[in-house]
Short mmCIF file of C-alpha atoms and ligand atoms in Angstrom, two decimals:
data_model
loop_
_atom_site.label_atom_id
_atom_site.label_comp_id
_atom_site.label_asym_id
_atom_site.label_seq_id
_atom_site.Cartn_x
_atom_site.Cartn_y
_atom_site.Cartn_z
CA MET E 1 -21.47 9.88 3.13
CA PRO E 2 -22.84 6.69 1.61
CA PHE E 3 -20.57 3.71 2.11
CA ARG E 4 -21.49 0.17 1.15
CA CYS E 5 -20.74 -3.36 2.33
CA THR E 6 -18.50 -5.07 -0.22
CA ALA E 7 -20.13 -8.44 0.56
CA CYS E 8 -23.91 -7.89 0.84
CA GLU E 9 -24.10 -4.40 -0.74
CA THR E 10 -26.04 -2.94 2.23
CA THR E 11 -25.68 0.84 2.42
CA VAL E 12 -23.90 1.97 5.56
CA SER E 13 -24.57 5.61 6.40
CA ASN E 14 -22.33 5.89 9.45
CA PRO E 15 -18.94 4.88 8.06
CA GLN E 16 -17.66 1.92 10.02
CA ALA E 17 -15.11 -0.72 9.08
CA THR E 18 -17.45 -3.72 8.88
CA CYS E 19 -21.09 -4.33 7.95
CA GLU E 20 -23.48 -4.85 10.86
CA SER E 21 -25.57 -7.42 9.00
CA CYS E 22 -22.87 -9.69 7.50
CA GLY E 23 -19.46 -8.62 8.82
CA GLY E 24 -18.16 -7.75 5.33
CA PHE E 25 -15.72 -4.89 4.87
CA VAL E 26 -17.20 -1.50 4.03
CA ARG E 27 -16.01 0.74 1.21
CA TYR E 28 -17.06 3.96 -0.48
CA LYS E 29 -18.85 2.82 -3.61
CA GLU E 30 -21.37 5.45 -4.63
CA VAL E 31 -19.55 6.59 -7.73
CA ASP E 32 -20.97 6.81 -11.26
CA ASN E 33 -19.36 6.85 -14.68
CA ARG E 34 -19.19 10.66 -14.80
CA GLN E 35 -17.46 10.90 -11.40
CA LEU E 36 -14.98 8.19 -12.38
CA ARG E 37 -14.13 10.04 -15.57
CA ARG E 38 -13.56 13.23 -13.58
CA ALA E 39 -11.31 11.32 -11.17
CA ILE E 40 -9.31 9.92 -14.10
CA SER E 41 -8.94 13.37 -15.61
CA GLY E 42 -7.20 14.67 -12.51
CA ASP E 43 -9.80 15.39 -9.82
CA PRO E 44 -9.58 12.41 -7.45
CA THR E 45 -12.02 14.04 -5.01
CA ALA E 46 -14.79 13.31 -7.54
CA ALA E 47 -14.57 9.64 -6.56
CA LEU E 48 -13.95 10.06 -2.83
CA PRO E 49 -16.34 10.77 0.03
CA SER E 50 -16.71 14.50 0.56
CA PHE E 51 -16.62 16.41 3.83
CA GLU E 52 -17.21 20.00 5.01
CA ASN E 53 -13.49 20.68 4.83
CA SER E 54 -10.80 18.84 2.94
CA HIS E 55 -7.53 18.56 4.78
CA SER E 56 -5.64 17.66 1.63
CA MET E 57 -1.97 18.50 1.19
CA GLY E 58 -1.86 17.52 -2.46
CA GLU E 59 -1.53 13.78 -1.97
CA GLY E 60 -1.79 11.52 -5.02
CA GLN E 61 -1.12 12.51 -8.65
CA THR E 62 2.37 11.02 -8.21
CA PRO E 63 4.79 10.53 -11.14
CA LEU E 64 5.00 7.35 -13.20
CA VAL E 65 8.52 6.77 -14.57
CA GLU E 66 9.82 3.96 -16.74
CA LEU E 67 12.77 2.02 -15.32
CA SER E 68 14.83 1.85 -18.47
CA ARG E 69 18.49 1.61 -17.47
CA LEU E 70 18.13 -1.67 -15.58
CA ASP E 71 17.29 -3.37 -18.88
CA LEU E 72 14.32 -5.20 -17.43
CA SER E 73 11.99 -7.26 -19.51
CA PRO E 74 8.97 -6.82 -19.18
CA THR E 75 8.65 -3.04 -19.33
CA VAL E 76 8.48 -1.77 -15.75
CA HIS E 77 7.08 1.60 -14.76
CA ALA E 78 7.56 2.78 -11.18
CA LYS E 79 4.76 4.78 -9.60
CA LEU E 80 6.49 7.11 -7.18
CA ASP E 81 4.08 7.21 -4.27
CA SER E 82 7.20 7.93 -2.26
CA LEU E 83 6.63 11.56 -3.38
CA ASN E 84 3.47 12.11 -1.35
CA PRO E 85 3.48 14.87 1.34
CA THR E 86 4.91 12.61 4.09
CA CYS E 87 6.79 10.44 1.58
CA SER E 88 4.58 7.35 1.49
CA PHE E 89 1.31 6.31 -0.16
CA LYS E 90 -0.35 6.28 3.28
CA ASP E 91 -1.19 9.97 2.74
CA ARG E 92 -3.98 9.01 0.33
CA GLY E 93 -5.92 7.43 3.20
CA SER E 94 -4.86 9.90 5.89
CA ALA E 95 -6.26 12.92 4.00
CA VAL E 96 -9.67 11.27 3.75
CA LEU E 97 -9.87 9.89 7.26
CA VAL E 98 -8.66 13.05 8.97
CA SER E 99 -11.23 15.03 6.97
CA ALA E 100 -13.88 12.55 8.18
CA VAL E 101 -12.88 12.96 11.83
CA ALA E 102 -12.89 16.77 11.50
CA ASP E 103 -16.37 16.71 9.93
CA SER E 104 -19.15 17.81 12.30
CA SER E 105 -21.42 14.98 11.11
CA THR E 106 -19.17 12.33 12.68
CA SER E 107 -18.77 11.64 16.40
CA TRP E 108 -14.98 11.21 16.35
CA GLU E 109 -12.80 13.68 18.26
CA GLY E 110 -9.42 11.99 18.30
CA ILE E 111 -7.36 9.45 16.38
CA VAL E 112 -5.38 6.42 17.48
CA VAL E 113 -3.22 4.61 14.95
CA ALA E 114 -1.07 1.48 14.89
CA SER E 115 1.67 1.54 12.31
CA THR E 116 4.44 -0.55 10.77
CA GLY E 117 6.20 2.79 10.31
CA ASN E 118 4.59 4.95 7.63
CA THR E 119 0.96 5.32 8.71
CA ALA E 120 2.11 6.97 11.95
CA PRO E 121 3.91 9.98 10.40
CA SER E 122 1.24 10.30 7.74
CA VAL E 123 -1.73 10.43 10.12
CA ALA E 124 0.29 12.58 12.55
CA ALA E 125 0.91 15.20 9.85
CA TYR E 126 -2.70 15.41 8.67
CA ALA E 127 -4.00 15.42 12.27
CA ALA E 128 -1.65 18.30 13.09
CA ARG E 129 -2.90 20.20 10.08
CA ALA E 130 -6.54 19.67 11.08
CA GLY E 131 -5.88 20.35 14.77
CA ILE E 132 -7.02 16.90 15.86
CA ALA E 133 -5.57 14.98 18.82
CA CYS E 134 -3.64 11.91 17.72
CA ALA E 135 -1.55 9.14 19.32
CA VAL E 136 0.53 6.52 17.52
CA LEU E 137 1.58 2.98 18.42
CA VAL E 138 4.57 1.35 16.73
CA PRO E 139 6.54 -1.83 17.33
CA ALA E 140 9.80 -1.17 19.24
CA GLY E 141 12.62 -0.94 16.72
CA THR E 142 10.71 1.12 14.11
CA SER E 143 13.02 3.28 11.96
CA LEU E 144 14.13 6.45 13.75
CA SER E 145 13.58 8.55 10.63
CA LYS E 146 9.89 7.61 10.69
CA LEU E 147 9.60 8.36 14.43
CA ALA E 148 11.36 11.71 13.89
CA GLN E 149 8.62 12.62 11.42
CA VAL E 150 5.93 11.82 14.02
CA ALA E 151 7.75 13.73 16.77
CA ALA E 152 8.03 16.80 14.53
CA HIS E 153 4.24 17.12 14.72
CA ASP E 154 4.22 16.89 18.55
CA VAL E 155 2.25 13.66 18.36
CA PRO E 156 2.90 11.23 21.24
CA ILE E 157 4.60 7.94 20.27
CA TYR E 158 3.97 4.70 22.17
CA THR E 159 6.32 1.82 21.42
CA VAL E 160 5.02 -1.68 21.98
CA ASP E 161 7.28 -4.61 22.73
CA GLY E 162 5.71 -6.90 20.14
CA THR E 163 4.61 -7.01 16.52
CA PHE E 164 2.40 -4.68 14.50
CA SER E 165 -0.51 -7.00 15.38
CA ASP E 166 -0.01 -6.21 19.09
CA CYS E 167 -0.08 -2.49 18.27
CA PHE E 168 -3.27 -2.95 16.25
CA ARG E 169 -5.02 -4.82 19.09
CA LEU E 170 -4.27 -1.97 21.49
CA ALA E 171 -5.46 0.65 19.00
CA ASP E 172 -8.62 -1.39 18.44
CA GLU E 173 -9.26 -1.55 22.20
CA THR E 174 -8.79 2.23 22.50
CA SER E 175 -11.11 3.17 19.65
CA ASP E 176 -14.82 3.87 20.13
CA ARG E 177 -17.46 6.46 19.05
CA GLN E 178 -15.07 9.28 19.93
CA ILE E 179 -11.72 7.83 18.89
CA LEU E 180 -11.19 6.62 15.32
CA ASN E 181 -8.79 3.75 14.72
CA ALA E 182 -6.86 5.06 11.70
CA THR E 183 -4.74 1.94 11.25
CA ALA E 184 -4.27 1.07 7.58
CA VAL E 185 -6.10 -2.28 7.65
CA TYR E 186 -9.61 -3.02 6.34
CA SER E 187 -10.96 -3.97 9.76
CA ALA E 188 -10.01 -0.62 11.37
CA ASN E 189 -11.87 1.84 9.14
CA PRO E 190 -13.41 2.07 5.65
CA PHE E 191 -11.41 5.12 4.55
CA VAL E 192 -7.97 3.74 3.75
CA ALA E 193 -8.89 1.15 1.11
CA SER E 194 -11.47 3.56 -0.35
CA ALA E 195 -8.82 6.26 -0.78
CA ASN E 196 -6.30 3.88 -2.36
CA ARG E 197 -8.67 3.45 -5.35
CA THR E 198 -7.19 6.67 -6.69
CA VAL E 199 -3.97 4.81 -7.59
CA ALA E 200 -5.94 3.00 -10.29
CA PHE E 201 -7.48 6.22 -11.65
CA GLU E 202 -4.04 7.82 -11.97
CA LEU E 203 -2.53 4.79 -13.70
CA ILE E 204 -5.37 4.69 -16.24
CA ALA E 205 -4.77 8.37 -16.96
CA ASP E 206 -0.99 8.04 -17.25
CA LEU E 207 -0.91 4.88 -19.37
CA GLY E 208 -4.05 5.60 -21.36
CA GLY E 209 -5.52 2.34 -19.98
CA PRO E 210 -4.75 -0.39 -17.48
CA PRO E 211 -1.29 -2.05 -17.33
CA ASP E 212 -1.08 -5.86 -17.58
CA TRP E 213 0.19 -6.21 -14.03
CA VAL E 214 0.54 -4.14 -10.86
CA THR E 215 3.10 -5.34 -8.32
CA VAL E 216 2.35 -4.24 -4.75
CA PRO E 217 4.32 -4.63 -1.51
CA VAL E 218 1.74 -5.94 0.95
CA GLY E 219 1.25 -5.88 4.71
CA ALA E 220 -2.47 -6.50 5.22
CA GLY E 221 -3.24 -5.29 1.72
CA PRO E 222 -5.60 -2.29 1.59
CA LEU E 223 -3.26 -0.75 -0.98
CA LEU E 224 -3.54 -3.80 -3.22
CA GLY E 225 -7.26 -4.24 -2.55
CA GLY E 226 -8.08 -0.55 -2.94
CA THR E 227 -6.10 -0.23 -6.17
CA TYR E 228 -7.78 -3.31 -7.61
CA ALA E 229 -11.23 -2.03 -6.59
CA GLY E 230 -10.55 1.20 -8.48
CA PHE E 231 -9.76 -0.74 -11.65
CA VAL E 232 -12.86 -2.92 -11.27
CA GLU E 233 -15.08 0.14 -10.87
CA CYS E 234 -13.71 1.62 -14.09
CA TYR E 235 -14.17 -1.71 -15.85
CA LEU E 236 -17.79 -2.02 -14.71
CA ALA E 237 -18.43 1.57 -15.82
CA GLY E 238 -17.17 0.69 -19.30
CA ILE E 239 -14.14 2.98 -19.10
CA ILE E 240 -11.52 0.22 -19.51
CA ASP E 241 -11.78 -3.17 -21.24
CA THR E 242 -9.60 -5.26 -18.96
CA VAL E 243 -8.38 -5.15 -15.36
CA PRO E 244 -4.73 -5.70 -14.48
CA ARG E 245 -3.52 -8.78 -12.67
CA MET E 246 -2.32 -8.00 -9.15
CA LEU E 247 0.96 -9.37 -7.82
CA CYS E 248 1.20 -9.49 -4.02
CA VAL E 249 4.79 -9.05 -2.78
CA GLN E 250 5.85 -9.96 0.76
CA ALA E 251 9.12 -10.72 2.57
CA ASN E 252 9.99 -14.36 3.13
CA GLY E 253 10.33 -13.81 6.87
CA CYS E 254 6.60 -12.92 7.19
CA HIS E 255 4.40 -13.81 4.21
CA PRO E 256 1.01 -15.05 5.42
CA ILE E 257 -0.86 -13.92 2.30
CA VAL E 258 1.63 -15.25 -0.25
CA ARG E 259 1.73 -18.54 1.65
CA ALA E 260 -2.04 -18.87 1.35
CA ILE E 261 -1.91 -17.99 -2.37
CA ASP E 262 0.76 -20.64 -2.94
CA ARG E 263 -1.17 -23.30 -1.06
CA GLY E 264 -4.59 -22.36 -2.41
CA GLU E 265 -5.94 -21.93 1.11
CA THR E 266 -7.61 -19.15 3.06
CA VAL E 267 -5.22 -16.78 4.84
CA GLN E 268 -4.12 -17.73 8.35
CA ALA E 269 -2.16 -15.52 10.74
CA TRP E 270 1.65 -15.87 10.70
CA ARG E 271 2.33 -17.69 13.99
CA GLU E 272 6.02 -18.34 13.35
CA GLU E 273 8.75 -15.91 14.30
CA ILE E 274 9.10 -12.84 12.06
CA THR E 275 12.57 -13.17 10.51
CA THR E 276 12.60 -10.24 8.07
CA ASP E 277 13.90 -6.73 8.79
CA ILE E 278 11.65 -5.25 6.10
CA GLY E 279 9.37 -3.88 8.83
CA ALA E 280 6.98 -1.81 6.68
CA ILE E 281 5.41 -4.98 5.25
CA ALA E 282 5.92 -7.37 8.18
CA ASP E 283 2.30 -7.86 9.23
CA PRO E 284 1.59 -11.24 10.85
CA LEU E 285 -2.20 -10.57 10.80
CA ARG E 286 -2.63 -12.04 14.29
CA GLY E 287 -6.26 -11.51 15.27
CA TYR E 288 -7.42 -10.20 11.86
CA ALA E 289 -6.49 -12.84 9.26
CA GLY E 290 -9.72 -11.83 7.49
CA ASP E 291 -7.93 -8.71 6.29
CA GLY E 292 -5.35 -10.86 4.55
CA GLU E 293 -8.10 -13.07 3.15
CA GLU E 294 -9.76 -9.99 1.62
CA THR E 295 -6.45 -9.24 -0.10
CA ARG E 296 -6.00 -12.84 -1.26
CA ARG E 297 -9.48 -12.74 -2.82
CA ALA E 298 -8.63 -9.56 -4.73
CA VAL E 299 -5.45 -11.20 -6.05
CA ALA E 300 -7.39 -14.33 -7.07
CA ALA E 301 -10.20 -12.34 -8.72
CA SER E 302 -7.63 -10.47 -10.79
CA GLY E 303 -5.96 -13.66 -11.99
CA GLY E 304 -2.82 -12.57 -10.17
CA THR E 305 -0.43 -14.31 -7.83
CA GLY E 306 2.04 -13.72 -5.00
CA VAL E 307 5.79 -13.78 -4.47
CA ALA E 308 7.86 -13.85 -1.27
CA LEU E 309 11.37 -12.39 -1.52
CA ASP E 310 14.30 -12.82 0.83
CA ASP E 311 15.75 -9.74 2.53
CA GLU E 312 18.99 -9.94 0.58
CA THR E 313 17.16 -9.73 -2.76
CA ILE E 314 15.12 -6.80 -1.50
CA HIS E 315 18.21 -4.91 -0.28
CA THR E 316 20.09 -5.63 -3.52
CA TRP E 317 17.23 -4.18 -5.57
CA THR E 318 16.81 -1.18 -3.25
CA HIS E 319 20.40 -0.32 -4.11
CA ARG E 320 20.08 -1.17 -7.80
CA VAL E 321 17.00 0.99 -8.33
CA ALA E 322 18.63 3.96 -6.57
CA ALA E 323 22.03 3.59 -8.26
CA ASN E 324 20.76 2.91 -11.80
CA GLU E 325 17.43 4.70 -12.01
CA GLY E 326 17.74 7.56 -9.51
CA VAL E 327 14.76 6.27 -7.57
CA TYR E 328 15.54 6.21 -3.85
CA THR E 329 13.09 3.96 -2.03
CA GLU E 330 12.83 2.27 1.31
CA PRO E 331 13.42 -1.50 1.03
CA ALA E 332 9.75 -2.49 1.37
CA SER E 333 8.93 -0.37 -1.67
CA ALA E 334 11.80 -1.59 -3.80
CA ALA E 335 10.47 -5.13 -3.40
CA SER E 336 7.87 -4.38 -6.07
CA VAL E 337 10.60 -4.12 -8.74
CA PRO E 338 12.21 -7.62 -8.64
CA ALA E 339 8.66 -8.95 -8.21
CA ALA E 340 8.00 -7.70 -11.75
CA LEU E 341 10.51 -10.29 -12.99
CA SER E 342 8.71 -13.23 -11.40
CA ASP E 343 7.44 -16.18 -13.30
CA PRO E 344 3.97 -15.59 -14.64
CA ILE E 345 4.80 -12.14 -16.03
CA GLU E 346 5.69 -12.29 -19.73
CA SER E 347 8.46 -10.21 -21.31
CA ASP E 348 6.08 -8.33 -23.63
CA GLU E 349 3.80 -7.22 -20.79
CA THR E 350 3.58 -3.83 -19.07
CA VAL E 351 4.08 -3.79 -15.33
CA VAL E 352 3.58 -1.01 -12.83
CA ALA E 353 5.61 -1.42 -9.63
CA LEU E 354 4.21 0.65 -6.78
CA VAL E 355 7.01 2.50 -5.00
CA THR E 356 5.28 2.94 -1.67
CA GLY E 357 7.78 4.81 0.54
CA HIS E 358 10.82 7.08 0.18
CA GLY E 359 14.42 6.02 0.86
CA LEU E 360 14.86 8.88 3.34
CA LYS E 361 12.45 6.99 5.59
CA GLU E 362 15.18 4.54 6.53
CA SER E 363 18.33 6.45 5.66
CA GLY E 364 21.06 6.61 8.25
CA ASP E 365 20.14 3.15 9.50
CA GLY E 366 23.28 1.79 7.77
CA ASP E 367 26.93 2.71 7.27
CA ILE E 368 27.79 5.29 4.65
CA GLU E 369 31.12 5.24 2.82
CA THR E 370 32.82 8.63 2.45
CA GLN E 371 36.28 9.79 1.34
CA SER E 372 38.06 12.82 2.69
CA LEU E 373 39.43 15.39 0.29
CA ASP E 374 42.16 17.99 0.83
CA ALA E 375 43.30 20.74 -1.55
CA ASP E 376 44.17 18.29 -4.35
CA THR E 377 41.19 17.86 -6.72
CA GLU E 378 42.86 15.17 -8.85
CA PRO E 379 40.96 12.30 -7.09
CA LEU E 380 37.72 13.95 -8.25
CA ARG E 381 38.85 14.01 -11.88
CA THR E 382 39.85 10.34 -11.62
CA ALA E 383 36.55 9.38 -10.03
CA LEU E 384 34.59 11.16 -12.76
CA LEU E 385 36.62 10.42 -15.87
CA GLY E 386 38.70 7.38 -14.91
C1 LIG L 1 2.07 0.25 4.57
C2 LIG L 1 3.11 -0.04 3.57
C3 LIG L 1 2.96 -1.08 2.63
C4 LIG L 1 1.84 -2.06 2.70
O1 LIG L 1 0.59 -1.53 2.49
P1 LIG L 1 -0.72 -2.32 2.97
O2 LIG L 1 -1.82 -1.58 2.34
O3 LIG L 1 -0.72 -2.22 4.47
O4 LIG L 1 -0.60 -3.72 2.54
C5 LIG L 1 3.92 -1.20 1.64
N1 LIG L 1 5.01 -0.41 1.60
C6 LIG L 1 5.21 0.57 2.49
C7 LIG L 1 6.45 1.41 2.38
C8 LIG L 1 4.28 0.79 3.50
O5 LIG L 1 4.48 1.76 4.39
ZN1 LIG L 2 -22.82 -6.85 4.56
#
């Protein structure tokens, strides 16, 4: 399982999150042109680390649909990663890391994971499938639909009275040779960002080349960084001629990475209060600002930028995308759509908005309007035909 340091290129045989010689983040990089082409033609495992047994449930290979009824300019395609086995993109990483833990060449026997909401049910499902012990930590107040998914797999849930960063610190303290920290940040493990490279391979296949922009809802950013790394690999292998520009989307009430992009500074933790209810991307990076900095560097290298949206805009677009395009997303995911309308993106460009999590993940958290009907069906005719 050859992994490599992204900073000093040292080969790391025992997959760990950071390089022992320079502290850089580690990623799976031993992929040649032939393997990349196989990954693009529909076999993502060709570009992923391989293990004795794969605990895949068919993650990835998600649909790409154009959003045409909203009359957006530029052209916006939505990549429906909400249609993964546990209904978020987190399954790409979970399949790989659970297979790594189950492999007899690694010393891990159990998994601990901190989650803003979607990593927990994802890792819980794959751990259940592989028969591996797992425990999840989430901030108190995490969506009940997401916790119900975890509970279905008989995985214990620990709520922490604090932010996602507090959950991550506790998971980090718990992890060791025997317990893998499966949290979806670069500094927890090398698997998540490595697995997210497959998003790029699928987009190249579906569009016949790279889009101009990819808009990504970001917490710490391994989705953005992994996707970008996949494009760069294909570029270096001569498979594509350009790489897309990456647009980092965060909520106004917690946007440490976008703030750093705007100010042209390195990323600092968000020390202010978190004032957004878009929990899936509310990561204040306290104690691991380097993860955010890794993401900022990927955005900068791509020639991209960042945008912070207020909660009202995000909720409005969540509704708009569902009502006009049939795409039901959780609010954090819908944020990638209005981001496609932000300033630097030109009207003749092609944008892919990553739809990261399904609407069912947070359904029932609000009021639903219904009307009662008796034997008279006339109200139905009026509703349908006016
Ligand atoms: C985890 C998550 C994100 C952010 O992904 P990162 O790789 O942590 O930046 C975005 N949207 C949803 C729905 C998520 O669950
Ligand atoms: Zn290094």
